[in-house]
Coordinates of C-alpha atoms in Angstrom, one line a residue:
X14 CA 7.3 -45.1 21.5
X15 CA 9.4 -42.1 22.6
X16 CA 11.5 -42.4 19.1
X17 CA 8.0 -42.1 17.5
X18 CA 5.8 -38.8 19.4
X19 CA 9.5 -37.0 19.4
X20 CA 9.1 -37.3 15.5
X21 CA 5.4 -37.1 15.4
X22 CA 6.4 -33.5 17.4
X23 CA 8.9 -32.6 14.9
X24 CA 6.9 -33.5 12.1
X25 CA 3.9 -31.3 13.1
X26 CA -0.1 -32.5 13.3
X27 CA -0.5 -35.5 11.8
X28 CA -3.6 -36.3 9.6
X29 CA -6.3 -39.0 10.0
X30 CA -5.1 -40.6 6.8
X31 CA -2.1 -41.9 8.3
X32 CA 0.6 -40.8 11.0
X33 CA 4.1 -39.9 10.1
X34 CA 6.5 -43.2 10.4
X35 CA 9.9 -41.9 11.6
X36 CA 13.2 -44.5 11.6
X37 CA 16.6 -44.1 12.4
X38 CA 19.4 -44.4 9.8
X39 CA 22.9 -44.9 10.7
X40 CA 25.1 -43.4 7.8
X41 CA 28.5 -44.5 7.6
X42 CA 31.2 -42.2 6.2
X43 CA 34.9 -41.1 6.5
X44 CA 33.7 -36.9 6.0
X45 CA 35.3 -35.8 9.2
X46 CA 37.6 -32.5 8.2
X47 CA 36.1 -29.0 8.7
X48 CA 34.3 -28.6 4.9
X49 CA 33.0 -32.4 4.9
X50 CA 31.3 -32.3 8.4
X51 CA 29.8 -29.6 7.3
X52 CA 28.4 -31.1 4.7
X53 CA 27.1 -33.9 6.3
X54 CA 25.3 -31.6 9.3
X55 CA 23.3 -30.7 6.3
X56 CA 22.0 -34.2 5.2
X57 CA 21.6 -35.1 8.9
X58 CA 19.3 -31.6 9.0
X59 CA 17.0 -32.7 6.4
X60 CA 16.6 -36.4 7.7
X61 CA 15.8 -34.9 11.1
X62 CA 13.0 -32.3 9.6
X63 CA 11.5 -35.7 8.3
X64 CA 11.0 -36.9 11.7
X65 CA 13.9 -39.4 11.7
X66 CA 17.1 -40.3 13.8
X67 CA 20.1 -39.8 12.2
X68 CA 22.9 -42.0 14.0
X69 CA 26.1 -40.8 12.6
X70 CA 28.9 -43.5 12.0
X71 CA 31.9 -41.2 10.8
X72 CA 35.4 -43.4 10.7
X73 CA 38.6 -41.1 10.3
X74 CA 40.4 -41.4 7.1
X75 CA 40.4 -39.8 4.0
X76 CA 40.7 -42.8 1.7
X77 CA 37.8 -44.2 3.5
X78 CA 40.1 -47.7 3.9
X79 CA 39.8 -47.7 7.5
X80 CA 36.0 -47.1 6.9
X81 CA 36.1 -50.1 4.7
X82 CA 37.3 -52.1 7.3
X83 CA 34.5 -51.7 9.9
X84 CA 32.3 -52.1 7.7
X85 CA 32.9 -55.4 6.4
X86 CA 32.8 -56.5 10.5
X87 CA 28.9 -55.0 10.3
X88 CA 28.1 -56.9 7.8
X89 CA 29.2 -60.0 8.4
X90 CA 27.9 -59.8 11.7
X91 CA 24.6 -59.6 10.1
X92 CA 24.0 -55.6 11.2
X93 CA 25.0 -53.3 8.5
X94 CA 24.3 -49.7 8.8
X95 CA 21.7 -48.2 6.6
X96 CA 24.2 -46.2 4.3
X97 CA 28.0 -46.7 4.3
X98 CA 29.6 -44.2 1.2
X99 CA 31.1 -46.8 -1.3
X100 CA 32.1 -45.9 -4.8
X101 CA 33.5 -47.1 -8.4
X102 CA 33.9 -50.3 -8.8
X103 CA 33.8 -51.6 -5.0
X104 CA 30.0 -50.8 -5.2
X105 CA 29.5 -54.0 -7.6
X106 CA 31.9 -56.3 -5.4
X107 CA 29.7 -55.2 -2.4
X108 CA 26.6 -55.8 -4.1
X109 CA 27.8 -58.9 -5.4
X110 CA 28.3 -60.3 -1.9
X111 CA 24.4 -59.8 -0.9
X112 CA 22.9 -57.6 1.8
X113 CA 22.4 -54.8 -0.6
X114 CA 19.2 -53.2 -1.0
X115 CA 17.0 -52.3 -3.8
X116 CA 16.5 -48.5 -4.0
X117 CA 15.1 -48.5 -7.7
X118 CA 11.2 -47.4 -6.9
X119 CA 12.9 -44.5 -4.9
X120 CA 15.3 -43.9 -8.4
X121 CA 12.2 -43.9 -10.7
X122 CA 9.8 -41.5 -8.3
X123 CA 13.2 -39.1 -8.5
X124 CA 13.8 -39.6 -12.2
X125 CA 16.8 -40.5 -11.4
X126 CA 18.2 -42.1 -15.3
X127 CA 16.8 -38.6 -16.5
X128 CA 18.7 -36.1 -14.2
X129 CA 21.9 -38.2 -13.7
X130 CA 24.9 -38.9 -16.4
X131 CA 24.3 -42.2 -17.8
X132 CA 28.4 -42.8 -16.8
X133 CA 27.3 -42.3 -13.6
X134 CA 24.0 -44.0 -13.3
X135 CA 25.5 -47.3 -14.6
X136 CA 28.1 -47.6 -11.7
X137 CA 25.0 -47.0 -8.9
X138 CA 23.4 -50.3 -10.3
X139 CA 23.5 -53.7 -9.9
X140 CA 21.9 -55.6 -12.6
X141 CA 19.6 -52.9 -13.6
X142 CA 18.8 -52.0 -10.1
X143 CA 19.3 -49.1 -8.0
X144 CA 21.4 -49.4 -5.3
X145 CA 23.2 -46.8 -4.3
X146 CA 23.0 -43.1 -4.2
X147 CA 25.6 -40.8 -6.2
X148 CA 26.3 -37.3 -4.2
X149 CA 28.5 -35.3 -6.1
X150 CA 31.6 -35.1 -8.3
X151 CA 35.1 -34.0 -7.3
X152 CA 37.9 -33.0 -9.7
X153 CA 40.9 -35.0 -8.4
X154 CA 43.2 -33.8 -10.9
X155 CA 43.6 -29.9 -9.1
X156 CA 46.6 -27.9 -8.2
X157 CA 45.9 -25.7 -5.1
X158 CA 48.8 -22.1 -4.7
X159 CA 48.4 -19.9 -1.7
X160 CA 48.0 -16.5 -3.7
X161 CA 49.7 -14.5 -1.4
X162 CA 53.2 -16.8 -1.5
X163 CA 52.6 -16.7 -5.6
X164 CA 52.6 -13.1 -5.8
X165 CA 56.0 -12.9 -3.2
X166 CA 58.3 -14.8 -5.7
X167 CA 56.0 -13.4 -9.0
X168 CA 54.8 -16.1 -9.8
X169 CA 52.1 -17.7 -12.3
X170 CA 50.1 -21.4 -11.7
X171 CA 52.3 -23.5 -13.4
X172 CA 51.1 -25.0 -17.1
X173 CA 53.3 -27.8 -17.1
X174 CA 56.0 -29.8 -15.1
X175 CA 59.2 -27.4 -15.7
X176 CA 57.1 -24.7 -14.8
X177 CA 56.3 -26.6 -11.9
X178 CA 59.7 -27.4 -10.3
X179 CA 60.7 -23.6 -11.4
X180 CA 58.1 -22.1 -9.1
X181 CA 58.3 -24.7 -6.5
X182 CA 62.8 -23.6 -6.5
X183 CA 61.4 -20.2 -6.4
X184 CA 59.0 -21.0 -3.4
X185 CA 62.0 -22.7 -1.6
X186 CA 64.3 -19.6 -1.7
X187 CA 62.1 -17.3 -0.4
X188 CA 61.7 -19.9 2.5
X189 CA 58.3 -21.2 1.8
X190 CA 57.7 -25.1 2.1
X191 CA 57.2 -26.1 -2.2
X192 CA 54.7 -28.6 -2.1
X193 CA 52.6 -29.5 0.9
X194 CA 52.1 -33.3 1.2
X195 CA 50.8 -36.1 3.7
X196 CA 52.8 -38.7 3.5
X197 CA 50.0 -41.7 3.1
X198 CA 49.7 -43.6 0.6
X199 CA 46.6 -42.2 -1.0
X200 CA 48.2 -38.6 -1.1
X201 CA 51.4 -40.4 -2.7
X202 CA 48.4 -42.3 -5.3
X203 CA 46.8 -38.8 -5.9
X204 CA 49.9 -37.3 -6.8
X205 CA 50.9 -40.1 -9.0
X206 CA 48.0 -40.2 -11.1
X207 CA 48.2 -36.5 -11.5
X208 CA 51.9 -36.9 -12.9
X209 CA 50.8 -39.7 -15.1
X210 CA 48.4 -37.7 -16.5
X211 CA 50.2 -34.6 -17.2
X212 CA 53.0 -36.5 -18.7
X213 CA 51.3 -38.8 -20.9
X214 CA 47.7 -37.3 -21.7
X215 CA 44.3 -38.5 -20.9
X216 CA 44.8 -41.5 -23.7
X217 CA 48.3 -42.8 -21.6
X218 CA 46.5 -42.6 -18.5
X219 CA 43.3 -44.4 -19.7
X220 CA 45.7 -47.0 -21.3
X221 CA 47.8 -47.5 -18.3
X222 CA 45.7 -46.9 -15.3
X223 CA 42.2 -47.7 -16.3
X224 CA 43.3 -50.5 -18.6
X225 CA 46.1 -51.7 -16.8
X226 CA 47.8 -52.3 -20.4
X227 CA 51.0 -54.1 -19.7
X228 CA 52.8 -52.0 -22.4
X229 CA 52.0 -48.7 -21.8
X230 CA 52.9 -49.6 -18.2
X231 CA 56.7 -50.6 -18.9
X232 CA 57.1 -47.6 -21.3
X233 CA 59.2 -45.1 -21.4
X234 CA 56.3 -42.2 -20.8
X235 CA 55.6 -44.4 -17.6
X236 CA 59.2 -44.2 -16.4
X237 CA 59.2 -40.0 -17.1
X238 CA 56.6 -40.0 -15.3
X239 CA 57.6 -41.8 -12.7
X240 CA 60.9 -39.4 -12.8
X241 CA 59.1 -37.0 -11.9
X242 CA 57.0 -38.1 -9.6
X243 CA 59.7 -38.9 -7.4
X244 CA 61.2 -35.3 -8.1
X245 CA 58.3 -33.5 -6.6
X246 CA 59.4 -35.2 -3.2
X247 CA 61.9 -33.6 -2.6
X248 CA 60.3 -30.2 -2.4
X249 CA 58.1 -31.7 0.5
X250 CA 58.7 -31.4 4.2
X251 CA 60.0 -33.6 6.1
X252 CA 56.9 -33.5 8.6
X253 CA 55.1 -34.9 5.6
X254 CA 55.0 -38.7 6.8
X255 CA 51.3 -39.8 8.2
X256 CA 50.2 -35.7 7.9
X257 CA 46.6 -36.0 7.0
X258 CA 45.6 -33.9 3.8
X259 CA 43.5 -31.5 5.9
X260 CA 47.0 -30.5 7.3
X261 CA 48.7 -30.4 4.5
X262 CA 45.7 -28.0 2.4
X263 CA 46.1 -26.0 6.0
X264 CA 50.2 -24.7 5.1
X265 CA 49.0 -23.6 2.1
X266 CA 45.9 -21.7 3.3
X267 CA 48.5 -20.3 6.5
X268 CA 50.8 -19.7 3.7
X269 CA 53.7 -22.1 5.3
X270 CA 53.3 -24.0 1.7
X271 CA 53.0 -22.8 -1.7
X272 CA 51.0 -25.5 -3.2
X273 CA 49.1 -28.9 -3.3
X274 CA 48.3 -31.4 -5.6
X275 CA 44.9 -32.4 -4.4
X276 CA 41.0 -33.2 -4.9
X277 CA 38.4 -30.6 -5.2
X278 CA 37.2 -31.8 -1.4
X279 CA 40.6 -29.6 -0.7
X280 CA 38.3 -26.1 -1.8
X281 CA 35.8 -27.0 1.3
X282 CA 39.0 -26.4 3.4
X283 CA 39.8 -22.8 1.9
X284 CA 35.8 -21.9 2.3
X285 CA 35.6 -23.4 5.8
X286 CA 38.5 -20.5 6.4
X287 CA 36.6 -17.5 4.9
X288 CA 39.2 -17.7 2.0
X289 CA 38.3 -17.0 -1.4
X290 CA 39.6 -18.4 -5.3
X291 CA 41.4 -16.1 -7.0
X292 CA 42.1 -13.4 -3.8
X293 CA 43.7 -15.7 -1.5
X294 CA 44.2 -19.1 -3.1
X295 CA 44.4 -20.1 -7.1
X296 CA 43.1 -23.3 -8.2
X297 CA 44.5 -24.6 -11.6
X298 CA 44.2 -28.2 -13.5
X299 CA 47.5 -30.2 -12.5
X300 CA 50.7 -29.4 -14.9
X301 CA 50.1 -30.7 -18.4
X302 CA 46.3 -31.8 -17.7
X303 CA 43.8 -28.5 -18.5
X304 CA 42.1 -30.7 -21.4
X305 CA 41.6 -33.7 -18.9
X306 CA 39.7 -34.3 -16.1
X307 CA 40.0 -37.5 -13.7
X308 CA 36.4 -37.8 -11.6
X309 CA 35.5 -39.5 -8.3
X310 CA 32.1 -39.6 -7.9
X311 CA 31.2 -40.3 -4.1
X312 CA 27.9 -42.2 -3.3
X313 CA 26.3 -44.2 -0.6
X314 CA 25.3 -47.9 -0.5
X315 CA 22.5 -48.9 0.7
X316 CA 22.0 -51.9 3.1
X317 CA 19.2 -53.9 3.6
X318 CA 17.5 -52.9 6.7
X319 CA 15.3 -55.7 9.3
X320 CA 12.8 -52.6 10.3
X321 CA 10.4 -51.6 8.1
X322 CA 10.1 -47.9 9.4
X323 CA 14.4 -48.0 9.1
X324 CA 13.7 -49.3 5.6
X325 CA 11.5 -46.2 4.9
X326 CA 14.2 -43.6 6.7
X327 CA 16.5 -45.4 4.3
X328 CA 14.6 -44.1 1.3
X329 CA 13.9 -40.9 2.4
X330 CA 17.7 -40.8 3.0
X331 CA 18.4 -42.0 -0.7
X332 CA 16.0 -39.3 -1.8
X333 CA 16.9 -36.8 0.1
X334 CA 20.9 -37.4 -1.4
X335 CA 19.9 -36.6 -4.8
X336 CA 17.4 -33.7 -4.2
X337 CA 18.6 -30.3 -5.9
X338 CA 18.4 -28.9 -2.9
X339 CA 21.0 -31.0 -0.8
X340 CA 23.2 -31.1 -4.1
X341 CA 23.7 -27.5 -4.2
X342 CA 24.1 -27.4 -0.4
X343 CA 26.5 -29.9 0.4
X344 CA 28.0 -29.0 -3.3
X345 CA 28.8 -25.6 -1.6
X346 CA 30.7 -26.8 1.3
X347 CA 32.4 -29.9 -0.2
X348 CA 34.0 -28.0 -2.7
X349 CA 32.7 -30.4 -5.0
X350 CA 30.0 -29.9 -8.4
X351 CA 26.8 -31.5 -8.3
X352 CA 26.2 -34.9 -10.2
X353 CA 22.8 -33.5 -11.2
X354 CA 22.9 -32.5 -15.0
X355 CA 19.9 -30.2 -14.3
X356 CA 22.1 -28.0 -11.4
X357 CA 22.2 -24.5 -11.6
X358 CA 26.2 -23.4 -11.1
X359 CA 25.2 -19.9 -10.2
X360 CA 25.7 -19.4 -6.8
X361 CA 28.8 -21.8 -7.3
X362 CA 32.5 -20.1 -7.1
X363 CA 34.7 -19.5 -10.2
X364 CA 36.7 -22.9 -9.3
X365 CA 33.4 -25.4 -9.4
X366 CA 32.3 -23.3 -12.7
X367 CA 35.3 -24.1 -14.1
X368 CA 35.4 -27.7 -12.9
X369 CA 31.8 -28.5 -14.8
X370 CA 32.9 -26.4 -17.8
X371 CA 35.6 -28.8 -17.8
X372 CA 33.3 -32.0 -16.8
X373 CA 30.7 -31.1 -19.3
X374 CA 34.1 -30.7 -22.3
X375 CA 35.9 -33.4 -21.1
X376 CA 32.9 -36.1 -21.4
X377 CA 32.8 -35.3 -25.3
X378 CA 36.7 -34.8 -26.1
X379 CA 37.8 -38.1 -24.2
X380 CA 39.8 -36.4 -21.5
X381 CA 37.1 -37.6 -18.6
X382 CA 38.6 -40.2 -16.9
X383 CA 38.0 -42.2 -13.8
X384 CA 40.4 -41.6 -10.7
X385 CA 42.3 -44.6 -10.1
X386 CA 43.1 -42.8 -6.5
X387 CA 39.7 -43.0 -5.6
X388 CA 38.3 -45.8 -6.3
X389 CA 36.7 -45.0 -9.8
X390 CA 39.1 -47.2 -12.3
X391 CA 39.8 -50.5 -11.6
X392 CA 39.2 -53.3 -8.9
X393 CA 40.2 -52.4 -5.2
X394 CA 42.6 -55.4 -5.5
X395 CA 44.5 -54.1 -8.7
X396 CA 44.8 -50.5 -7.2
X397 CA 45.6 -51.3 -4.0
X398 CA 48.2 -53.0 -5.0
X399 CA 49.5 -50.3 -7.5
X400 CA 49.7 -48.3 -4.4
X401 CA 51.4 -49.9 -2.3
X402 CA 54.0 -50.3 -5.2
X403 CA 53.9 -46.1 -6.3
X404 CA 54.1 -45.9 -1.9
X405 CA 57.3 -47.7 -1.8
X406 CA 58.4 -46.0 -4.8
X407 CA 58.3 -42.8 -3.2
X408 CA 59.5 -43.8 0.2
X409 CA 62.5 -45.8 -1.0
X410 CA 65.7 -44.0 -1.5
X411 CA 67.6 -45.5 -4.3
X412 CA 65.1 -47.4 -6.3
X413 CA 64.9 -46.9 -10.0
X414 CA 62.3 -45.5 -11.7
X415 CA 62.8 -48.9 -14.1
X416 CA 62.3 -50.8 -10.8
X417 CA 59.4 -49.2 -9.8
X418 CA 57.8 -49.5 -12.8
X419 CA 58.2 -52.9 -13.3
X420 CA 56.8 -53.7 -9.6
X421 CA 54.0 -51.3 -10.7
X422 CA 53.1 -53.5 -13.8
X423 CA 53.3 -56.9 -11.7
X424 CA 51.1 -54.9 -9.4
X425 CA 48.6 -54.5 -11.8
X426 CA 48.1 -58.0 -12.3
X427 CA 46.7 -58.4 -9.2
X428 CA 43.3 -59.8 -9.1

């Protein structure tokens, strides 16, 4: 009752045609850095001016496995949050299970199939239905350079891989750290897929890390790539193992580290720290990759909820994801672009223009591709176990880049 006249009281006088209904929803997510929470304080805002409770459920980990984890305990247990962020293919294997629930009446009042990329809408269904909630979309495939190391050694954003490893040496003698990394196996994924993709063009990587074909995985564009993969560790620190990528995106804004091969979600960092593209940090495509673009899309699930006024919070939530205003908002701080086709980029910086200039190209010319990093290419079985495989790759002295590839293509098999 106490829940219920706080949120009358928020929601203002309520008319004799029927009294506001306020619910709680408990949103699971892994947004915890500096740009993210930020981002979510906004979402939590406009749930709250509705007149409901918003019970925040925030599990540390940038890969969201750890997320994962707890969340599968909730719902087993028979009490799943309202929302847990789930993406790619994971949000069918969820939905698959049971539990999940039916959000299309709030999709068709939103005209949802109209303002979102048909791409995307497809993945937030289950047969036919609604149910989860797309937020944004991030660029995965971005190189970040600390503008003020760049201009020390004279300097340019590197176009492809030798230009890479010749600014990164240059980086190194003037006593800058070349390449700021976390050493986790998600970082060591990102990277990969980045290399893949500069070395063998958006058709290799589709090929190999979408299709998981067997012969473009044991070819010899796979093992260059893998070459240099394993090259670009050995500009990294050797504070690098278990760094979270927060840390790592923090030596380059502090200028300890010249660069970073990371995500869009990396920008919210730089923003968060009054810093600005082009006068204190440059943001290019990863070497070889300006005609490609690898997306991760991040979204929320939604769960079946026991209380009817929780089921309507729920909806409100869903709604409230997709309107323009939260998209541009949360857009703004995540360093990500909106997932609406109808968004206005203006107040967006030079980077997010140029990342839905490149979207918008990409999804005609073939180079859009899903981020096998994050969740958006192939079963959570299949790339987890290519990562464990590129991890041990990169952590093992000695190994082959023919070894690793073959463990990488038994890897793939995994079902």
């Amino acid at each position: 009752m106490k829940t219920l006249l706080k949120a009358l009281t928020v929601a203002g006088v309520v008319s004799a045609a029927g009294a506001a209904v306020a619910g709680e929803v408990e949103v699971l997510h892994w947004w915890t850095s500096g740009g993210e929470a930020k981002s979510v304080a906004e979402l939590k805002k406009m749930m709250q001016a509705k007149g409901h409770t918003w019970k925040d459920f925030a599990v540390a980990g940038g890969a969201g496995d750890n997320a994962m984890t707890v969340l599968k305990s909730r719902v087993v247990s028979g009490n799943p949050p309202a929302a847990a962020q789930i993406k790619g293919p994971a949000i069918q294997e969820w939905a698959a299970e049971g539990g999940v629930a039916d959000i299309s009446a709030v999709a068709k009042a939103n005209n949802w199939d109209k303002v979102l990329p048909s791409v995307v809408s497809q993945q937030m269904k289950y047969k036919g239905a609604y149910v989860a909630a797309p937020v944004n979309v991030h660029r995965v495939n971005w190189l970040w350079v600390n503008k003020a190391a760049l201009d020390k050694v004279g300097g340019k954003a590197p176009a492809n891989w030798d230009e890479f490893f010749a600014l990164a040496d240059k980086f190194k003698a003037a006593g800058i750290i070349p390449v700021a990394h976390g050493g986790q196996d998600w970082q060591d994924f990102t990277t990969f897929e980045a290399v893949v993709l500069g070395v063998g063009g958006a058709k290799f990587y589709n090929d190999a890390l979408v299709k998981l074909d067997q012969k473009a995985l044991k070819s010899p564009t796979m093992e260059k790539a893998l070459t240099v993969f394993k090259k670009i560790q050995s500009y990294v620190d050797k504070g690098a193992p278990g760094r979270d990528w927060n840390l790592a995106t923090a030596m380059v804004i502090q200028g300890k580290a010249g660069m970073q091969i990371m995500g869009d979600w990396a920008k919210g960092e730089f923003v968060a720290a009054g810093k600005a593209p082009g006068t204190d940090f440059v943001c290019a495509a990863t070497p070889g990759s300006a005609n490609a673009y690898t997306f991760n899309v991040d979204s929320f699930v939604m769960f079946k909820q026991k209380d009817a006024n929780n089921a309507k919070a729920q909806g409100d939530l869903a709604a409230a994801i997709l309107s323009p205003e939260f998209q541009e908002v949360f857009n703004l701080n995540k360093g990500s672009i909106p997932v609406r086709t109808d968004s206005k980029m203006d107040k967006f910086d030079s980077c997010a223009q140029q990342s839905n200039k490149d979207f918008l190209a990409t999804a005609k010319n073939g180079g859009l591709q899903p981020s096998i990093a994050h969740g958006m290419a192939v079963s959570p079985a299949a790339a987890g176990a290519i990562k464990d495989a590129v991890s041990n790759y990169w952590n093992t002295n000695g190994m082959s880049a023919k070894d690793a590839m073959a463990k990488i293509a038994a890897a793939a098999q995994a079902k």
